[in-house]
Coordinates of C-alpha atoms in Angstrom, one line a residue:
M22 CA 29.5 -0.9 34.8
S23 CA 31.7 0.8 36.8
T24 CA 31.9 -1.9 39.7
R25 CA 32.8 -4.7 37.0
I26 CA 35.5 -2.4 35.7
L27 CA 37.1 -1.9 39.2
F28 CA 36.6 -5.9 39.5
I29 CA 39.0 -6.3 36.5
S30 CA 41.2 -3.8 38.2
L31 CA 41.4 -6.0 41.4
L32 CA 42.0 -8.6 39.0
S33 CA 45.0 -7.4 38.0
L34 CA 46.3 -6.4 41.3
A35 CA 46.1 -10.1 42.2
L36 CA 48.0 -11.7 39.2
I37 CA 50.5 -9.1 40.2
A38 CA 50.7 -10.4 43.3
I39 CA 50.6 -13.9 41.8
S40 CA 53.8 -12.9 39.7
G41 CA 55.6 -11.6 43.1
S42 CA 54.9 -14.7 44.5
V43 CA 56.6 -16.9 42.0
A44 CA 59.4 -14.8 41.7
L45 CA 60.0 -14.9 45.7
A46 CA 59.2 -18.8 45.2
Q47 CA 61.3 -19.4 42.3
Q48 CA 65.2 -20.8 43.4
S49 CA 67.7 -22.4 41.9
P50 CA 67.0 -26.0 41.7
G51 CA 69.6 -29.3 41.4
E52 CA 70.5 -31.0 38.7
N53 CA 67.2 -33.8 38.6
I54 CA 64.2 -32.1 37.9
T55 CA 60.8 -33.6 38.3
C56 CA 57.9 -31.0 36.8
P57 CA 54.2 -32.7 37.4
L58 CA 51.9 -30.8 34.5
D59 CA 49.1 -30.6 37.2
K60 CA 51.4 -28.2 39.3
E61 CA 51.3 -25.4 36.4
V62 CA 50.8 -21.9 36.8
P63 CA 49.1 -20.3 34.2
V64 CA 50.6 -16.8 34.7
G65 CA 51.1 -16.2 31.1
Q66 CA 47.9 -17.5 29.7
I67 CA 45.8 -15.3 32.5
I68 CA 47.8 -12.3 31.4
N69 CA 47.3 -12.6 28.0
Q70 CA 43.5 -13.5 28.4
L71 CA 42.9 -10.6 30.7
E72 CA 44.4 -8.3 28.5
Y73 CA 42.1 -9.8 25.6
T74 CA 39.3 -9.6 27.9
N75 CA 39.9 -5.9 29.2
D76 CA 40.7 -5.1 25.3
Q77 CA 37.5 -6.0 24.5
I78 CA 35.6 -4.2 27.1
L79 CA 37.9 -0.9 26.4
R80 CA 37.0 -1.4 22.6
Q81 CA 33.2 -1.8 23.5
L82 CA 33.5 1.4 26.1
Q83 CA 35.0 3.1 22.8
S84 CA 32.0 2.3 20.5
I85 CA 29.4 3.6 23.3
D86 CA 31.5 6.5 23.6
D87 CA 32.1 7.2 20.1
A88 CA 28.5 6.6 19.9
A89 CA 27.4 8.7 22.4
V90 CA 29.0 11.5 21.0
R91 CA 27.5 11.1 17.5
I92 CA 24.2 11.3 19.5
L93 CA 24.7 14.6 20.6
Q94 CA 26.4 15.8 17.8
N95 CA 23.4 14.9 15.5
G96 CA 21.0 15.8 18.0
K97 CA 22.3 19.5 18.4
S98 CA 22.0 19.6 14.5
L99 CA 18.4 18.5 14.8
T100 CA 17.5 21.0 17.1
E101 CA 18.9 23.7 14.4
L102 CA 17.3 21.9 11.4
T103 CA 14.1 21.8 13.2
A104 CA 14.1 25.3 14.3
G105 CA 15.0 26.3 11.0
C106 CA 11.4 25.1 9.5
Q107 CA 9.1 27.8 8.3
T108 CA 6.2 27.9 6.6
S109 CA 7.7 30.5 4.0
N110 CA 10.2 27.7 2.6
C111 CA 6.6 26.8 0.7
N112 CA 5.9 27.9 -2.9
S113 CA 2.1 28.1 -2.8
D114 CA 0.0 30.9 -4.9
C115 CA -3.4 31.1 -6.6
R116 CA -4.5 32.1 -9.8
S117 CA -8.0 33.6 -11.0
E118 CA -9.8 31.2 -13.8
D119 CA -12.9 31.5 -15.5
V120 CA -14.9 28.6 -15.5
P121 CA -18.3 27.7 -17.8
T122 CA -21.5 27.8 -15.7
P123 CA -24.9 28.0 -17.0
C124 CA -26.3 31.3 -17.3
N125 CA -28.8 32.8 -14.8
G126 CA -32.8 32.0 -15.6
T127 CA -34.3 30.2 -18.4
P128 CA -32.4 30.0 -22.1
S129 CA -34.4 31.6 -24.9
T130 CA -34.5 32.3 -28.5
S131 CA -36.5 33.3 -31.8
C132 CA -37.0 30.7 -34.4
T133 CA -37.5 31.7 -38.0
P134 CA -40.9 32.9 -38.9
G135 CA -43.4 29.9 -39.0
Y136 CA -41.5 27.8 -36.2
T137 CA -42.1 27.8 -32.6
C138 CA -39.7 26.5 -30.1
T139 CA -40.5 25.2 -26.6
Y140 CA -37.6 25.0 -23.8
Q141 CA -36.8 21.9 -22.3
S142 CA -34.0 21.7 -20.2
T143 CA -30.3 22.5 -19.6
V144 CA -27.4 19.9 -20.5
P145 CA -23.8 20.2 -20.5
G146 CA -22.3 20.6 -23.6
S147 CA -20.6 16.9 -24.3
S148 CA -24.1 16.1 -25.0
A149 CA -26.2 18.9 -26.3
P150 CA -27.4 18.2 -29.7
N151 CA -25.7 20.3 -32.9
T152 CA -28.8 21.9 -34.3
S153 CA -29.0 26.0 -33.6
C154 CA -32.7 27.0 -33.7
T155 CA -32.0 30.6 -35.1
T156 CA -31.2 28.7 -38.4
L157 CA -34.4 27.1 -38.9
P158 CA -35.9 25.4 -41.3
T159 CA -32.3 24.8 -42.7
T160 CA -30.5 22.6 -40.5
G161 CA -27.0 24.6 -39.2
S162 CA -24.0 23.2 -37.3
M163 CA -22.8 24.3 -34.5
T164 CA -19.2 23.5 -32.6
I165 CA -20.0 22.2 -29.0
N166 CA -17.6 23.6 -26.1
P167 CA -17.2 20.3 -23.6
S168 CA -17.2 22.4 -21.0
G169 CA -20.1 24.2 -21.9
Y170 CA -24.2 24.7 -21.2
Y171 CA -27.0 24.5 -23.9
G172 CA -30.7 25.0 -23.7
L173 CA -32.4 22.3 -25.2
F174 CA -35.6 23.1 -27.3
G175 CA -38.2 21.4 -29.6
W176 CA -39.3 23.0 -32.8
R177 CA -42.5 22.8 -35.2
E178 CA -43.9 24.7 -37.9
N179 CA -46.4 26.5 -37.1
S180 CA -48.7 25.6 -40.2
G181 CA -48.8 22.5 -42.1
Y182 CA -48.7 20.9 -45.2
P183 CA -50.8 18.3 -47.3
C184 CA -49.5 14.7 -47.0
N185 CA -50.4 10.9 -47.1
P186 CA -53.3 11.2 -49.7
Y187 CA -55.8 8.4 -49.1
D188 CA -59.1 7.7 -50.2
C189 CA -62.2 9.2 -48.3
P190 CA -66.4 9.2 -49.4
D191 CA -67.1 12.7 -51.4
S192 CA -68.5 15.4 -49.7
S193 CA -70.5 16.4 -52.7
F194 CA -72.7 13.1 -53.1
N195 CA -76.5 13.4 -52.6
P196 CA -77.8 10.0 -51.6
N197 CA -81.0 11.6 -52.0
A198 CA -80.6 12.2 -55.6
Y199 CA -80.6 8.2 -56.8
Y200 CA -84.3 7.4 -57.6
C201 CA -85.3 3.5 -57.7
T202 CA -86.9 1.9 -60.8
T203 CA -90.2 2.3 -61.8
G204 CA -92.5 1.4 -59.3
D205 CA -90.7 1.5 -56.2
N206 CA -90.0 3.8 -53.6
C207 CA -86.2 4.4 -52.0
V208 CA -86.1 6.1 -48.8
Y209 CA -82.3 7.0 -47.6
Q210 CA -81.7 5.7 -44.0
N211 CA -77.6 6.2 -43.7
Y212 CA -74.5 5.2 -44.6
T213 CA -71.5 3.4 -43.3
H214 CA -67.7 4.2 -44.2
T215 CA -67.0 0.1 -44.5
G216 CA -68.9 -1.9 -47.5
Q217 CA -68.1 -4.8 -44.9
E218 CA -70.5 -4.1 -42.4
I219 CA -73.3 -4.1 -45.4
I220 CA -72.7 -7.6 -45.7
S221 CA -72.4 -8.7 -42.7
G222 CA -75.5 -6.5 -41.4
G223 CA -77.9 -7.9 -44.1
Y224 CA -78.5 -5.8 -46.5
S225 CA -79.2 -6.3 -49.9
R226 CA -76.3 -6.1 -52.3
Q227 CA -78.5 -4.4 -55.0
S228 CA -78.8 -0.9 -56.4
C229 CA -81.6 0.8 -56.0
V230 CA -81.2 2.7 -59.4
N231 CA -81.5 -0.8 -61.0
L232 CA -83.2 -3.1 -59.0
P233 CA -82.7 -6.0 -58.6
N234 CA -79.2 -6.0 -60.2
N235 CA -76.2 -7.5 -57.9
L236 CA -73.6 -5.1 -56.7
S237 CA -70.2 -6.1 -55.8
I238 CA -69.2 -5.0 -52.6
N239 CA -65.7 -3.5 -51.6
A240 CA -64.8 -3.9 -48.0
S241 CA -63.1 -0.6 -47.8
S242 CA -65.7 1.7 -49.7
T243 CA -68.5 3.2 -48.0
Y244 CA -72.3 2.7 -49.3
A245 CA -75.5 4.6 -49.0
I246 CA -78.0 2.4 -47.6
Y247 CA -82.2 2.7 -48.4
Q248 CA -85.2 1.0 -47.6
W249 CA -87.2 0.5 -50.6
S250 CA -91.1 -0.6 -51.3
G251 CA -93.3 -0.9 -54.0
V252 CA -94.4 -3.4 -56.6
H253 CA -91.7 -5.6 -56.7
G254 CA -92.2 -5.7 -52.2
A255 CA -90.4 -3.9 -49.4
G256 CA -86.3 -4.7 -48.9
W257 CA -83.4 -2.9 -48.6
C258 CA -80.6 -1.7 -51.1
N259 CA -77.3 -0.3 -50.8
V260 CA -75.5 2.5 -53.2
L261 CA -71.9 2.9 -53.7
W262 CA -70.7 6.5 -52.4
P263 CA -68.3 8.1 -54.5
T264 CA -64.8 8.7 -53.1
T265 CA -62.5 11.5 -53.6
T266 CA -58.9 11.8 -52.2
C267 CA -58.2 13.2 -49.0
Y268 CA -54.8 14.5 -46.9
D269 CA -53.1 14.2 -43.7
T270 CA -51.4 17.6 -42.4
C271 CA -47.8 17.1 -42.0
Y272 CA -45.4 19.3 -39.9
N273 CA -41.6 19.9 -39.6
E274 CA -40.3 19.4 -36.2
G275 CA -37.2 17.9 -34.3
G276 CA -34.9 19.2 -32.0
C277 CA -32.3 22.1 -31.6
S278 CA -29.9 23.9 -29.0
V279 CA -29.1 27.4 -28.1
D280 CA -25.6 28.2 -26.3
W281 CA -26.4 29.0 -22.7
T282 CA -22.9 29.4 -21.3
C283 CA -21.6 31.8 -19.1
T284 CA -18.5 32.0 -17.0
T285 CA -17.3 32.7 -13.3
Q286 CA -14.6 33.5 -12.1
V287 CA -12.6 31.1 -9.1
C288 CA -9.7 31.0 -7.7
R289 CA -7.4 27.8 -8.3
Q290 CA -4.7 26.9 -6.0
D291 CA -1.6 26.1 -7.2
A292 CA 0.3 22.4 -6.0
C293 CA 2.4 23.7 -3.0
S294 CA 6.2 23.4 -3.7
G295 CA 8.9 23.2 -1.7
Q296 CA 9.6 22.3 2.2
A297 CA 8.8 23.9 5.2
C298 CA 11.6 21.8 6.6
N299 CA 14.9 20.5 5.4
F300 CA 13.2 16.7 5.9
T301 CA 15.9 15.1 4.1
E302 CA 18.9 16.2 6.7
I303 CA 16.4 15.8 9.3
S304 CA 16.2 12.2 8.1
A305 CA 19.8 11.7 7.9
K306 CA 20.2 12.6 11.3
M307 CA 17.3 10.8 12.9
N308 CA 18.8 7.4 10.8
T309 CA 22.6 8.3 12.1
I310 CA 20.9 8.6 15.9
S311 CA 19.1 5.5 15.3
Q312 CA 22.1 3.7 14.5
S313 CA 24.2 4.9 17.2
T314 CA 21.4 4.0 19.8
Q315 CA 21.9 0.6 18.3
T316 CA 25.8 0.5 18.6
I317 CA 25.3 1.2 22.4
R318 CA 22.8 -1.4 22.7
D319 CA 25.2 -3.9 21.2
S320 CA 28.2 -2.6 23.0
N321 CA 26.5 -2.7 26.3
Q322 CA 25.4 -6.5 25.3
A323 CA 28.8 -7.6 24.6
I324 CA 30.4 -6.3 28.1
I325 CA 27.4 -7.6 30.0
D326 CA 28.0 -11.1 28.0
I327 CA 31.6 -11.1 29.4
F328 CA 30.5 -10.6 32.8
D329 CA 26.8 -12.8 33.0
K330 CA 27.0 -15.2 29.9
K331 CA 27.7 -19.2 30.6
V332 CA 30.7 -20.2 27.9
A333 CA 32.1 -23.4 27.2
E334 CA 35.5 -21.3 25.6
L335 CA 37.5 -18.2 26.0
P336 CA 37.7 -16.1 23.6
L337 CA 41.6 -16.4 23.0
L338 CA 42.5 -19.6 25.0
G339 CA 39.7 -21.8 23.6
N340 CA 38.4 -24.8 26.6
I341 CA 40.6 -24.3 29.2
C342 CA 38.9 -27.7 30.4
Q343 CA 41.2 -29.5 27.6
I344 CA 44.1 -27.8 28.7
P345 CA 46.7 -30.6 29.9
G346 CA 48.6 -29.6 32.9
I347 CA 46.2 -26.8 33.8
G348 CA 43.9 -28.9 35.6
V349 CA 40.5 -26.8 35.8
V350 CA 37.5 -28.9 36.1
C351 CA 34.5 -27.9 34.0
D352 CA 32.3 -30.6 35.1
F353 CA 29.8 -31.7 32.0
C354 CA 30.5 -28.1 30.5
D355 CA 31.4 -28.1 26.4
I356 CA 30.5 -26.2 23.9
F357 CA 27.2 -28.1 23.2
S358 CA 25.7 -27.8 26.5
L359 CA 26.0 -24.7 28.0
I360 CA 23.3 -25.0 30.3
F361 CA 25.2 -27.0 32.8
T362 CA 25.7 -25.5 36.4
G363 CA 29.8 -26.3 35.3
C364 CA 30.0 -23.7 33.0
K365 CA 30.9 -19.8 33.9
T366 CA 31.3 -16.8 32.4
E367 CA 34.3 -15.2 31.0
I368 CA 35.1 -13.8 33.9
E369 CA 34.5 -16.8 36.2
T370 CA 36.6 -18.7 34.0
I371 CA 39.6 -16.5 34.3
L372 CA 38.9 -16.4 38.4
S373 CA 39.5 -20.3 37.8
L374 CA 42.8 -20.0 36.3
L375 CA 43.9 -17.4 39.2
Q376 CA 42.6 -19.7 41.7
K377 CA 44.5 -22.5 40.2
S378 CA 47.9 -20.3 40.0
L379 CA 47.3 -19.2 43.5
T380 CA 46.7 -22.5 44.6
N381 CA 50.1 -24.1 42.8
V382 CA 52.0 -21.3 44.0
K383 CA 50.9 -22.2 47.6
D384 CA 51.9 -25.9 47.1
C385 CA 55.4 -25.1 45.9
W386 CA 55.9 -23.1 49.3
N387 CA 59.5 -24.4 51.2
D388 CA 60.1 -23.7 54.9
P389 CA 62.8 -21.7 55.3
A390 CA 64.4 -24.0 58.1
D391 CA 65.1 -26.4 54.8
Y392 CA 66.6 -24.0 52.9
E393 CA 70.1 -25.0 53.5
K394 CA 69.6 -28.9 53.6
I395 CA 67.9 -27.8 50.4
I396 CA 70.6 -26.5 48.9
S397 CA 73.3 -28.5 50.3
G398 CA 71.0 -31.8 48.7
E399 CA 70.6 -33.1 51.7
K400 CA 66.9 -32.5 51.3
S401 CA 64.3 -31.9 48.1
G402 CA 62.4 -29.1 47.4
K403 CA 60.1 -26.8 45.0
F404 CA 60.6 -25.0 42.9
L405 CA 59.0 -22.5 40.7
M406 CA 60.7 -22.6 37.2
S407 CA 59.3 -20.9 33.8
C408 CA 58.5 -22.7 31.1
E409 CA 61.3 -21.3 29.2
E410 CA 63.8 -22.4 31.5
L411 CA 62.4 -26.2 30.9
R412 CA 62.7 -26.2 27.4
P413 CA 64.1 -27.9 25.2
G414 CA 64.6 -30.6 28.2
V415 CA 62.2 -31.1 30.8
L416 CA 59.2 -30.2 28.3
K417 CA 58.5 -30.2 24.6
E418 CA 56.2 -27.1 24.5
C419 CA 54.6 -24.6 27.4
Y420 CA 52.6 -21.7 27.6
P421 CA 55.0 -18.5 28.1
N422 CA 55.3 -17.0 30.9
N423 CA 53.8 -19.7 32.3
F424 CA 55.6 -21.4 35.4
F425 CA 55.7 -25.0 36.7
C426 CA 56.2 -26.3 40.5
C427 CA 59.3 -28.7 39.9
K428 CA 61.1 -31.0 42.7

C-alpha cells in the first residue's frame, strides 16, 4: 500500500510539472484567437479528481487506523476481562434433604385376633390401598403419602361362618329301615345323589314300601336303590332319600397396606447462579473487534478498487470519454460493458488525463527563434490560455483552471 501512496505523490509532482509548463507556455496572444477543443489541457479536472481520489484514500486509511486502534483497545480490555474470570464469582450450595425410601427388611403387622395377614409386595404410596390391617375387621382409612412406600398384605379370617344354604341328603336316614310289602324281600344296593341317573339307569320308579305304586322322580334328589324279589317276581326299586339343609363355609378377606416408609438424607445441589466471567462485556468487546475487523477489510478493499477495479466513470468527473474537448479515447468502454479492454482503473484513467495534458502542452510549444516575429505579428504562434481568460468571448463554458492551446 505504501508503494501506491508513493505513486499518488509522484502523480502530484507530475501535475506540478504540468502546471509549471503551462505557466512557461502561457504568453500574450494577438487579437484573433483560435482555440481547438481537442487541444484542452485539463489541469483543473486532474487537480480536482486527484484531490478527490487522494481524499478517498486518506479517508479509508483513517478508517483503518481508527479501527485498528479500537481493536487494540478492546483486545486489551478483553484480556483484562478474561483475567478476572473466577469460579468464586459463581454461587453454588448444597443442602441436606430427607428423601422417602422403603424401610429395610420385610414389612410385617399384627392383624386383630382371628385374622391372618400375608405379605405380598412393597409399592410406592401413589398406588397403595387405603386400608390398614391393624384395624381389621373394621376397615379404616389411611392417608396415603404419594412419595412414601407401603407393604401390601392379603388378610383372611381364621374361622369361617355358615353361608349359602342348600339341600343335601339327610345323614340320619337308614335305608335298611324300609321294608318291602308282604312277600317281597328288599336288599339295599346303593344310592345316588341324582334322581335323573335312576331314570336313565333303567331302575324301577317304584317304592319298595308300597310296591307296585309309581314314584315321581326329582332329577336333583337322592334315592336309595333296592333289589327286591318275592311272589310278585324280582326287580328293582328306589326310595326317596330324605334331605336336610347344608351350608358352605365363608370367610371375610381382602387387601390392606402398612406404611413402610423410612427416610434417608441426601445432599441436594442448588442451581448455580452468577457468572465466572463478565460474559456480557466480553461479548460486547468481541462484537466490537469483529466489526472493526470488517471495517478494515472494507476500507482496504475500497483502496484496492481505486488501483485495480476497472471503471467506466470517475467518481467526480464521470465518464471522461464523453467530455467534449479532452479527447481521451476509451475504446468500447461504457458503464454497461466493464469487461472490455478499453476500460481502465481509476488511477489509470487519471493518468490518461495526465498524458493528454502533457501531449497538449508539448504541442503548444513555440520555437524561441520565432518569438520576435510572433510578438510583432509577422508569424502566428501558439499560446496556453486559461478557460477563465477565454470567457465569455471564445468559449461559452469550460472547466475552471483548465487550459487551451490557442493560436
